[in-house]
Amino acid sequence: MCGIVGICHIDGPDGVSLDGIKSMIGALCHRGPDETGVYLDDHVGLGHARLSIIDLSSGGQPIHNEDKSLWIVYNGEVFNYPELKKDLLQKGHRFYTTSDTEVVLHLYEEHGPDCLAMLNGQFAMAIWDAKKKELFLARDRVGIRPLYYTILNNTIIFGSEIKSIFMNENVARRIDPVAMDQIFTFWTTLTPRTVFKDIYELPPGHYMKSYRGKVTLKKYWDIPLYEHAEQSDMAPQEICRQVRELLQDAVRIRLRADVPVGCYLSGGLDSSGTTALVVKNFNSDVRTFGIRFDSGGFDEGEHQNLMVSYLNVNHTEMRATNEKIGAFLPDCLWHCEKPLLRTGPVPLFLLSDVVRNSGYKVVLTGEGADEVFGGYNIFREAKVRRFLAKYPNSQMRAELTGRLYPYIFNNPRLKRTLQSFFARGLDQIDDPIFSHFIRWENTSRIKAFFSQELNEAIGQYDGYDQVRQSLPDNFGRTDDFSRAQYLEMAIFMSNYLLSSQGDRVAMAHSVEIRLPFLDPRVMDFMARVPAKWKILGINEKHILKKSFEPILPKEITGRPKNPYRAPIKQSLLNDQTLEYTKEALSEESVKKAGLFDAGKVTKLLRKAQMVENLSEIDNMALVGILSSQLIHRQFVRDFPLRNADPVVPALVVDRRSEALRAVS
């Protein structure tokens, strides 16, 4: 895994500064600490920071084809590259490395953008065609690897992280008001928007071309949606058998590396299943890593220990204390580059540091299983709410809502609150966003803290309408469950799960995560499985549980899902973090940033200090406002708050003309 940067003049030659590219690379050296490389000509500059995982000795970038007409900088891995390389060799392509990057470049030379459909991997890339003077940017199907860009004065400036783009002094650094509205509704921005004005992310499953003064963006893949007639009529037992086979092969190819590969192991179904597939089929000595919490409500230590004993693995725990979570939130935000409504990314940030210090660069994780196999509570909630809407007089109403959250229904006050919550919006059953609407509406309550200035800038913007208008043509012709899955994957998965809880917190410490559950073969197969088998009654991830029964203990396959969470108030208002929290949320700081109403924020902080337990919405407001304030400080007010690392490239290919070399 690596970091890439670049500058491309859309209208013609204008020169690119070597120092400018080096400063952009310097902002990303945590992504690639092993070596750096640069390509320059009169039209384009490409930069690369390498984390060496495949072909450790000769896989440095930029990489070129035989006649040096094509150049690539690339972040990621293509796991089926050996099979692709065989075909390219038969067609006469010649290679000077054994890296997957060179395979991707020759595949592009052979097939153009159509090569993207052949790749099973996680990647972001930039390819420069020096003959045609064409720039090609692309990102993997689901957005595991990031790529951002801005267009300024007919120049494309791009990078794996936004901070690299901000190293260009001509790029303005401003918070986008509409992005704030989106984050405090959906937990994240809607692609391609980021929290920073005029900075965009290349959407997952898309590529961009710049050619002859024109920039075009095209989708090459979308989350699979199948109508009823296209879905499988396979028996459940056969579905489970094929799921095991697909996941086993997804794991097999994700173990391809020239360095050791470890596993995250939480004790939940997903990471336990992934690790079991590794241990039982490929590597019985695999190293595993897991998080422990001080607070019992967050800790999965009992089941983690059960799996460590069951698989007999060498396991390392990282204890995420409340003090650590609060203390490292600012560092985590520097890498996430967006406000957060949860503290969950911080323990994962801390865990990747432990992984790297243990000598590992690569780990397999269980992310994506909840989206693909139907594990989130929101899927169960939507199913129950549809039943309530269709059968308002059913005697099963109380029983169904009680089975969703039995621990809540033991409390009469919370029981009434939850029943009232689920009853909202039942007349909107035909709305395409019905499954998520009440959750989004609940999060939107935090917008009551927005400043008048921010509200005026947002104006009449309606994020719900934007989501509705972005849905594919066949969205309404598939089943309710598949629609809910699509919304979760298209909005939450790429921009939050794979970003703030995925790539960004792992690559902060130069660790690459690999996600077998998001293998495109697994995703497509499960998209064809009827909803009745994904969630049986209100039993989530039914197929995955049954698929893993032969390789996991029943204590794991039979346990209800425990959502991954981390403490908020206890982390942000303890002896070690109270002062920086109070300073960031002070009336002076809040007014300077202009994002929130200072008086309301002061009341929230006072309340948080006085009461023992905050409500869910107040906890989200506390971390959301604090993280927004810190993002503003780090990237708008005081950027660069941290100096970029000095860069001495191992490779510089300089093809600039003498005239433009002198002025750039």
XYZ file of C-alpha atoms in Angstrom:
664
model
C 0.000 0.000 0.000
C 1.214 3.447 -0.814
C 0.410 7.100 -1.364
C 0.181 8.822 -4.735
C 0.092 12.486 -5.752
C 0.095 14.436 -8.973
C -0.427 17.619 -10.934
C -1.659 17.715 -14.536
C -2.129 20.789 -16.726
C -5.337 20.294 -18.684
C -4.775 22.806 -21.497
C -1.156 22.115 -22.369
C 2.441 22.339 -21.164
C 3.031 24.654 -18.241
C 5.739 22.902 -16.228
C 5.613 21.136 -12.876
C 7.886 21.860 -9.933
C 9.925 18.985 -8.518
C 9.853 20.665 -5.109
C 6.067 20.967 -5.345
C 5.653 17.243 -5.989
C 8.134 16.415 -3.228
C 6.190 18.521 -0.710
C 2.981 16.690 -1.653
C 4.708 13.330 -1.192
C 6.085 14.519 2.141
C 2.555 14.892 3.480
C 1.939 11.192 2.746
C 5.107 9.484 3.937
C 3.140 7.620 6.614
C 1.428 5.802 3.729
C 4.721 4.814 2.145
C 7.785 5.055 4.382
C 9.993 2.674 2.356
C 10.916 4.829 -0.676
C 9.649 7.619 -2.927
C 9.685 8.296 -6.655
C 8.787 11.100 -9.098
C 7.951 11.460 -12.797
C 7.979 14.909 -14.446
C 7.389 16.295 -17.908
C 6.029 19.579 -19.225
C 2.406 18.495 -18.729
C 2.360 16.367 -15.593
C 4.075 15.513 -12.346
C 3.499 12.198 -10.567
C 4.717 11.271 -7.091
C 4.744 8.060 -5.096
C 5.459 7.046 -1.494
C 5.921 3.288 -1.256
C 4.980 0.711 1.342
C 6.733 -2.352 -0.086
C 4.651 -5.532 0.134
C 5.111 -7.269 -3.240
C 8.480 -7.317 -5.078
C 10.383 -5.665 -2.250
C 13.589 -5.036 -4.215
C 12.501 -3.814 -7.664
C 8.894 -2.685 -7.355
C 9.597 1.024 -6.852
C 7.460 3.549 -8.706
C 6.781 5.234 -11.058
C 6.746 2.182 -13.345
C 6.739 2.312 -17.157
C 5.874 0.045 -20.083
C 8.365 -1.233 -22.696
C 8.734 1.979 -24.707
C 8.254 4.285 -21.717
C 5.169 5.865 -23.239
C 3.007 4.913 -20.233
C 3.831 5.714 -16.603
C 1.936 4.692 -13.473
C 1.818 5.577 -9.796
C -0.394 3.213 -7.911
C -1.759 2.683 -4.403
C -3.106 -0.747 -3.608
C -3.006 -4.388 -4.506
C -4.516 -6.447 -7.313
C -4.834 -9.929 -5.871
C -5.364 -11.798 -9.157
C -2.286 -10.283 -10.804
C -0.435 -13.614 -11.361
C -3.311 -14.925 -13.481
C -3.558 -11.643 -15.400
C 0.188 -11.598 -16.001
C 0.137 -15.033 -17.655
C -2.273 -13.774 -20.296
C -0.221 -10.626 -20.895
C 2.977 -12.644 -21.330
C 1.255 -14.776 -23.947
C 0.382 -11.573 -25.803
C 4.017 -10.485 -25.870
C 4.228 -7.981 -23.021
C 7.616 -7.771 -21.310
C 8.125 -7.055 -17.604
C 11.085 -5.730 -15.655
C 9.613 -6.229 -12.151
C 7.509 -8.895 -10.443
C 5.064 -6.344 -8.983
C 1.312 -6.197 -9.463
C 1.675 -2.519 -10.418
C 3.443 -3.364 -13.666
C 0.726 -5.907 -14.491
C -1.918 -3.201 -14.089
C -0.014 -0.852 -16.414
C 0.330 -3.461 -19.176
C -3.291 -4.481 -18.733
C -4.255 -0.846 -19.309
C -1.996 -0.741 -22.358
C -3.794 -3.810 -23.723
C -7.399 -3.036 -22.799
C -7.662 0.628 -21.827
C -10.255 1.462 -19.134
C -11.918 -1.929 -19.706
C -9.043 -3.436 -17.713
C -10.647 -2.200 -14.504
C -13.375 -4.845 -14.711
C -10.660 -7.530 -14.703
C -9.066 -6.410 -11.446
C -9.874 -8.134 -8.164
C -8.345 -5.777 -5.681
C -8.253 -2.477 -3.852
C -6.552 0.395 -5.603
C -6.252 3.989 -6.681
C -4.036 4.781 -9.659
C -2.798 7.476 -11.993
C -1.544 6.546 -15.480
C 0.079 9.094 -17.780
C 0.139 8.456 -21.526
C 3.113 10.545 -22.637
C 2.291 10.088 -26.339
C -1.366 11.060 -26.189
C -0.846 13.508 -23.304
C -3.698 11.835 -21.444
C -4.124 11.393 -17.680
C -6.138 8.443 -16.381
C -7.246 8.246 -12.726
C -9.159 5.261 -11.333
C -10.410 3.865 -8.039
C -11.491 0.370 -6.975
C -15.089 -0.799 -7.040
C -16.101 -0.034 -3.450
C -13.571 2.656 -2.556
C -11.229 0.773 -0.233
C -8.377 3.041 -1.354
C -8.848 6.830 -1.409
C -8.190 9.347 -4.166
C -8.977 13.080 -3.984
C -8.659 15.905 -6.457
C -9.354 19.534 -7.152
C -9.308 21.479 -10.416
C -7.702 24.895 -10.125
C -6.840 27.205 -13.035
C -7.204 24.335 -15.535
C -4.895 22.156 -13.468
C -5.839 18.853 -11.813
C -4.180 18.407 -8.424
C -4.710 14.974 -6.869
C -3.543 12.799 -4.010
C -4.320 9.834 -1.781
C -5.099 12.239 1.059
C -6.407 15.785 1.084
C -3.462 17.109 3.064
C -1.219 16.435 0.071
C -3.418 18.677 -2.093
C -3.349 21.396 0.560
C 0.447 21.440 0.322
C -0.118 23.443 -2.865
C -0.317 27.004 -1.572
C -2.762 28.008 -4.313
C -5.471 25.643 -3.045
C -7.968 27.325 -0.712
C -8.790 25.563 2.561
C -12.443 26.100 3.519
C -15.144 24.040 5.205
C -18.037 23.212 2.858
C -21.380 24.080 4.549
C -23.342 21.514 2.524
C -20.811 18.853 3.504
C -21.448 19.674 7.161
C -25.167 19.194 6.579
C -24.454 15.814 4.999
C -22.117 14.634 7.764
C -24.625 15.537 10.465
C -27.310 13.612 8.591
C -25.637 10.576 7.010
C -22.503 10.397 9.234
C -20.464 11.202 6.146
C -20.420 13.280 2.997
C -22.146 12.128 -0.170
C -19.667 11.288 -2.911
C -17.939 13.162 -4.526
C -18.151 15.922 -1.912
C -15.668 16.169 0.964
C -15.840 18.379 4.046
C -13.582 20.878 2.241
C -14.976 23.247 -0.359
C -13.980 22.341 -3.956
C -12.030 19.250 -2.889
C -13.604 16.083 -4.309
C -13.086 12.372 -4.028
C -13.024 10.221 -7.125
C -16.138 8.079 -6.561
C -15.708 4.335 -6.039
C -16.080 2.342 -9.245
C -15.207 5.369 -11.408
C -12.375 6.607 -13.570
C -11.452 10.071 -14.789
C -9.670 11.129 -17.964
C -8.043 14.405 -18.907
C -7.446 14.623 -22.661
C -7.171 17.535 -25.080
C -8.451 20.073 -22.593
C -11.471 18.017 -21.526
C -12.010 16.201 -18.223
C -14.499 13.306 -18.171
C -15.745 11.103 -15.326
C -17.231 7.658 -15.979
C -18.673 4.867 -13.824
C -17.367 1.386 -14.644
C -19.063 -0.544 -11.802
C -21.951 -0.212 -9.368
C -23.101 -2.132 -6.320
C -24.970 -5.172 -7.699
C -28.773 -5.062 -7.519
C -30.863 -7.908 -8.922
C -34.581 -8.070 -9.521
C -36.561 -11.060 -8.252
C -36.344 -12.963 -11.550
C -32.552 -12.599 -11.549
C -32.078 -13.926 -8.026
C -30.896 -17.429 -7.226
C -33.256 -20.324 -6.506
C -30.417 -22.318 -4.976
C -31.105 -24.292 -1.796
C -29.739 -22.708 1.411
C -27.291 -25.580 1.965
C -25.793 -25.062 -1.492
C -25.644 -21.302 -0.944
C -23.641 -21.860 2.246
C -21.277 -24.295 0.535
C -20.548 -21.831 -2.250
C -20.127 -18.958 0.217
C -17.464 -20.969 2.056
C -15.671 -21.730 -1.209
C -15.783 -18.117 -2.389
C -14.597 -16.742 0.943
C -11.832 -19.320 1.163
C -10.535 -18.279 -2.251
C -10.951 -14.591 -1.407
C -8.765 -15.204 1.644
C -6.261 -17.265 -0.365
C -5.502 -14.555 -2.897
C -5.390 -11.886 -0.177
C -2.556 -13.742 1.494
C -0.360 -13.043 -1.542
C 2.508 -10.915 -0.279
C 6.269 -10.931 0.161
C 5.835 -9.973 3.825
C 3.947 -11.737 6.664
C 0.152 -11.262 6.744
C -1.722 -11.112 10.054
C -5.408 -10.992 11.005
C -7.585 -8.746 13.123
C -9.512 -10.887 15.607
C -12.249 -9.275 17.687
C -14.246 -12.331 18.714
C -17.118 -11.397 16.426
C -18.417 -13.615 13.631
C -16.679 -11.838 10.757
C -13.094 -11.616 11.986
C -13.382 -15.053 13.619
C -14.498 -16.592 10.334
C -11.758 -14.884 8.348
C -9.073 -15.983 10.800
C -10.437 -19.537 10.913
C -10.248 -19.768 7.116
C -6.607 -18.712 7.272
C -5.668 -21.078 10.099
C -7.480 -24.140 8.765
C -6.430 -23.769 5.127
C -3.305 -21.687 4.694
C -1.303 -20.684 7.767
C -1.797 -22.241 11.191
C 0.817 -19.876 12.650
C -0.922 -16.646 11.652
C -0.446 -13.722 14.035
C -3.634 -12.043 15.278
C -4.392 -8.660 16.828
C -7.395 -7.410 18.790
C -8.793 -4.500 20.807
C -9.799 -4.635 24.461
C -11.808 -1.939 26.264
C -11.987 -0.947 29.922
C -15.767 -0.620 29.746
C -17.619 -3.928 29.774
C -20.320 -2.722 27.420
C -17.745 -2.269 24.659
C -15.350 -5.144 25.350
C -15.496 -8.488 23.513
C -12.625 -10.032 25.423
C -14.517 -13.178 26.435
C -15.226 -14.203 22.847
C -11.845 -12.971 21.654
C -10.138 -15.254 24.169
C -12.413 -18.112 23.162
C -11.294 -17.797 19.524
C -7.623 -17.445 20.450
C -7.875 -20.719 22.364
C -9.995 -22.430 19.692
C -7.564 -21.590 16.871
C -4.411 -21.680 19.027
C -3.045 -18.473 17.493
C -0.352 -16.065 18.653
C -2.526 -13.140 19.704
C -1.668 -9.579 20.718
C -4.156 -7.359 22.560
C -4.218 -3.581 22.497
C -6.070 -2.100 25.459
C -7.946 1.026 24.413
C -8.358 2.938 27.656
C -10.677 5.922 27.819
C -7.651 8.149 28.330
C -5.932 6.826 25.207
C -9.028 7.218 23.052
C -9.438 10.843 24.048
C -5.747 11.679 23.860
C -5.326 10.292 20.339
C -8.544 11.669 18.831
C -6.739 14.725 17.351
C -4.093 12.488 15.743
C -6.803 10.226 14.375
C -8.660 13.193 12.873
C -5.480 14.392 11.157
C -5.534 11.130 9.219
C -9.316 10.802 8.770
C -9.624 14.368 7.419
C -13.306 14.664 8.326
C -15.498 15.152 11.409
C -16.575 11.995 13.234
C -19.779 11.184 15.097
C -18.178 8.251 16.885
C -14.867 7.593 18.631
C -14.698 4.106 17.094
C -11.890 4.950 14.634
C -9.459 5.825 17.442
C -8.957 2.296 18.873
C -8.371 1.039 15.322
C -5.816 3.825 14.868
C -4.083 2.607 18.045
C -4.304 -1.034 16.962
C -2.549 -0.394 13.647
C 0.343 1.131 15.587
C 0.658 -2.100 17.566
C 0.532 -4.116 14.343
C 3.324 -2.072 12.749
C 5.475 -2.229 15.860
C 5.036 -6.007 15.829
C 6.706 -6.130 12.413
C 3.570 -6.502 10.292
C 2.500 -4.421 7.294
C -0.601 -6.376 6.208
C -3.690 -7.702 8.020
C -6.929 -9.333 6.923
C -10.066 -7.844 8.477
C -13.777 -8.634 8.650
C -15.056 -5.306 7.330
C -17.785 -5.521 4.712
C -19.498 -8.630 6.069
C -22.324 -6.687 7.719
C -23.090 -4.856 4.482
C -22.853 -7.871 2.162
C -24.511 -10.474 4.410
C -26.976 -8.226 6.262
C -25.620 -7.818 9.762
C -26.608 -4.335 10.853
C -29.491 -3.618 13.201
C -30.820 -1.116 10.690
C -31.724 -4.013 8.366
C -33.685 -5.754 11.114
C -35.304 -2.487 12.160
C -36.451 -1.777 8.609
C -37.985 -5.240 8.314
C -39.879 -4.842 11.593
C -41.016 -1.319 10.688
C -42.374 -2.518 7.350
C -44.359 -5.158 9.226
C -45.684 -2.502 11.628
C -46.733 -0.329 8.693
C -48.531 -3.151 6.897
C -50.160 -4.690 9.985
C -50.872 -1.809 12.388
C -53.246 -3.899 14.519
C -51.084 -7.009 14.791
C -50.663 -8.467 18.267
C -47.029 -9.180 17.382
C -46.058 -5.492 17.353
C -44.756 -5.386 20.916
C -43.079 -8.787 20.642
C -41.187 -7.906 17.456
C -39.862 -4.595 18.703
C -38.937 -6.258 21.978
C -36.932 -8.954 20.194
C -34.865 -6.315 18.407
C -33.402 -4.913 21.610
C -34.407 -7.117 24.570
C -31.972 -5.374 26.930
C -33.707 -2.039 26.267
C -37.198 -3.456 26.679
C -36.402 -4.419 30.254
C -36.545 -0.680 31.012
C -40.156 0.622 30.738
C -39.087 4.211 29.947
C -36.646 3.183 27.223
C -39.203 0.699 25.900
C -41.737 3.486 25.306
C -39.065 5.680 23.712
C -37.991 2.954 21.304
C -41.553 2.018 20.375
C -42.265 5.671 19.634
C -39.056 5.917 17.590
C -39.943 2.901 15.446
C -43.463 4.221 14.877
C -42.171 7.351 13.146
C -42.500 7.593 9.377
C -44.530 4.414 8.928
C -46.679 6.229 6.370
C -43.585 6.631 4.164
C -43.173 2.943 3.396
C -42.910 3.621 -0.353
C -40.099 6.127 0.056
C -36.928 4.588 -1.457
C -34.957 5.701 1.621
C -37.535 4.327 4.106
C -35.062 1.883 5.689
C -32.656 4.625 6.750
C -34.853 7.687 7.086
C -35.567 7.604 10.828
C -31.889 6.985 11.621
C -30.870 9.919 9.427
C -33.573 12.099 10.934
C -32.341 11.222 14.402
C -28.759 12.186 13.537
C -30.056 15.416 11.991
C -31.136 16.584 15.437
C -27.495 17.549 16.042
C -27.879 20.255 13.393
C -29.715 22.257 16.039
C -26.193 23.214 17.171
C -25.301 24.762 13.796
C -24.564 28.478 13.770
C -26.861 30.903 11.992
C -24.029 31.597 9.565
C -23.703 27.918 8.665
C -27.457 27.450 8.293
C -27.659 30.424 5.952
C -24.850 29.005 3.826
C -26.615 25.628 3.621
C -29.820 27.311 2.521
C -32.524 25.064 1.068
C -30.230 22.142 0.329
C -31.993 18.763 0.795
C -29.672 15.788 1.202
C -32.530 13.287 1.112
C -33.509 14.424 -2.374
C -29.908 14.142 -3.506
C -29.825 10.528 -2.322
C -33.129 9.711 -4.015
C -31.981 11.230 -7.300
C -28.699 9.300 -7.214
C -30.292 5.849 -7.028
C -29.949 3.492 -10.026
C -32.809 2.949 -12.452
C -33.579 -0.568 -11.206
C -33.584 0.421 -7.527
C -37.370 0.280 -7.241
C -37.586 -3.112 -8.949
C -35.622 -5.045 -6.356
C -36.619 -6.176 -2.861
C -36.750 -4.004 0.264
C -33.747 -5.667 1.871
C -31.516 -5.221 -1.177
C -32.455 -1.540 -1.313
C -31.443 -1.091 2.313
C -28.153 -2.858 1.616
C -27.494 -0.611 -1.373
C -28.025 2.542 0.684
C -25.721 1.264 3.412
C -22.965 0.357 0.957
C -23.254 3.404 -1.277
C -23.297 5.981 1.520
C -21.875 4.617 4.754
C -19.496 1.847 3.738
C -17.096 3.651 1.420
C -17.065 7.059 3.074
C -16.979 5.954 6.711
C -16.340 2.255 7.306
C -13.624 1.866 4.661
C -12.243 5.347 5.248
C -12.357 6.550 8.854
C -12.469 3.004 10.268
C -10.445 1.466 7.448
C -7.714 2.805 5.192
C -7.041 6.056 7.011
C -6.485 4.686 10.517
C -4.476 1.704 9.243
C -2.282 3.653 6.830
C -1.613 6.230 9.544
C 0.888 3.632 10.766
C 1.774 2.137 7.367
C -0.490 -0.910 7.670
C -2.477 -2.309 4.754
C -5.863 -3.876 5.471
C -7.319 -6.499 3.139
C -11.021 -7.315 3.103
C -12.099 -10.771 1.840
C -15.812 -10.056 2.330
C -15.611 -7.311 -0.310
C -14.202 -9.602 -2.976
C -16.379 -8.762 -6.021
C -17.226 -12.446 -6.503
C -18.597 -12.653 -2.964
C -20.547 -9.423 -3.363
C -22.136 -10.476 -6.650
C -23.023 -13.950 -5.395
C -24.697 -12.618 -2.256
C -26.556 -9.946 -4.231
C -28.344 -12.811 -6.022
C -29.334 -14.571 -2.786
C -32.989 -13.896 -1.850
C -33.507 -11.627 1.143
C -35.340 -14.352 3.094
C -32.048 -16.241 3.496
C -29.906 -13.235 4.395
C -32.038 -12.341 7.378
C -34.210 -15.210 8.607
C -37.036 -13.694 10.622
C -34.970 -11.081 12.414
C -31.873 -13.273 12.693
C -29.137 -11.252 11.011
C -26.428 -12.735 8.734
C -28.204 -16.097 8.634
C -26.282 -17.374 5.600
C -22.888 -16.336 6.953
C -23.561 -17.944 10.334
C -24.590 -21.197 8.670
C -21.607 -21.034 6.306
C -19.190 -20.708 9.217
C -20.767 -23.389 11.442
C -18.301 -26.091 10.261
C -15.261 -23.996 11.212
C -16.357 -21.938 14.246
C -17.625 -22.813 17.737
C -21.340 -22.384 18.343
C -20.601 -19.688 20.936
C -19.533 -17.509 17.985
C -22.068 -18.496 15.304
C -24.930 -18.442 17.798
C -24.235 -15.142 19.524
C -26.147 -11.969 18.606
C -24.206 -9.229 16.886
C -22.396 -6.832 19.193
C -21.906 -3.564 17.259
C -18.371 -2.179 17.356
C -18.387 0.997 19.444
C -16.049 2.952 21.696
C -16.723 5.218 24.704
C -17.371 8.883 23.913
C -18.044 11.008 26.994
C -15.689 8.965 29.189
C -12.944 9.464 26.604
C -13.403 13.165 25.936
C -14.031 14.402 29.474
C -11.464 12.621 31.626
C -8.493 14.097 33.477
C -6.176 13.792 30.468
C -8.500 15.204 27.817
C -10.788 17.658 29.590
C -8.558 20.669 28.986
C -8.177 20.281 25.212
C -11.884 19.487 24.903
C -12.805 22.613 26.873
C -10.402 24.739 24.821
C -11.693 23.453 21.471
C -15.297 23.954 22.612
C -14.703 27.308 24.287
C -16.897 30.204 23.257
C -13.932 31.935 21.623
C -12.864 28.880 19.584
C -16.398 28.061 18.478
C -17.091 31.627 17.368
C -13.821 31.798 15.416
C -14.635 28.657 13.457
C -18.174 29.868 12.800
C -19.670 26.394 12.465
C -21.720 26.088 15.657
C -23.767 28.201 18.035
C -21.354 28.988 20.878
C -24.085 29.310 23.508
C -25.605 25.929 22.697
C -22.201 24.265 22.665
C -21.412 25.727 26.093
C -24.660 24.291 27.463
C -23.880 20.866 25.986
C -20.405 20.846 27.514
C -21.771 21.901 30.895
C -24.402 19.165 30.735
C -21.799 16.559 29.766
C -19.693 17.491 32.779
C -22.630 17.383 35.191
C -24.497 14.182 34.291
C -23.127 10.669 34.609
C -24.523 9.354 31.327
C -25.308 11.268 28.155
C -28.016 10.265 25.711
C -26.966 8.742 22.400
C -27.697 11.964 20.537
C -25.781 14.112 23.044
C -22.780 11.783 22.814
C -22.853 12.067 19.024
C -23.188 15.829 19.264
C -20.251 16.063 21.661
C -17.800 14.157 19.465
C -19.221 15.593 16.234
C -18.817 19.202 17.344
C -15.418 18.586 18.929
C -14.068 16.771 15.867
C -15.372 19.512 13.559
C -13.597 22.124 15.649
C -10.367 20.121 15.526
C -10.643 19.567 11.766
C -11.105 23.312 11.289
C -8.034 24.000 13.398
C -5.821 21.384 11.736
C -6.734 22.024 8.113
C -8.160 25.536 7.858
C -6.840 27.735 10.642
C -3.376 26.331 11.364
C -2.436 24.194 8.328
C 0.074 22.682 8.129
C -0.184 21.962 11.834
C 2.435 19.273 11.283
C 5.456 19.619 9.032
C 5.680 17.350 6.009
C 8.476 14.798 6.056
C 11.567 15.688 3.983
C 11.642 13.677 0.757
C 14.724 12.459 -1.119
C 13.290 10.411 -4.010
C 15.005 7.130 -4.837
C 13.898 7.646 -8.439
C 13.360 10.872 -10.390
C 12.407 10.671 -14.060
C 12.685 14.242 -15.341
C 11.532 14.773 -18.931
C 10.845 18.491 -18.665
C 12.121 20.798 -21.377
C 14.919 23.144 -20.368
C 12.649 26.171 -20.748
C 9.922 24.872 -18.421
C 12.375 23.292 -16.013
C 13.821 26.734 -15.416
C 10.504 28.405 -14.582
C 8.722 25.608 -12.692
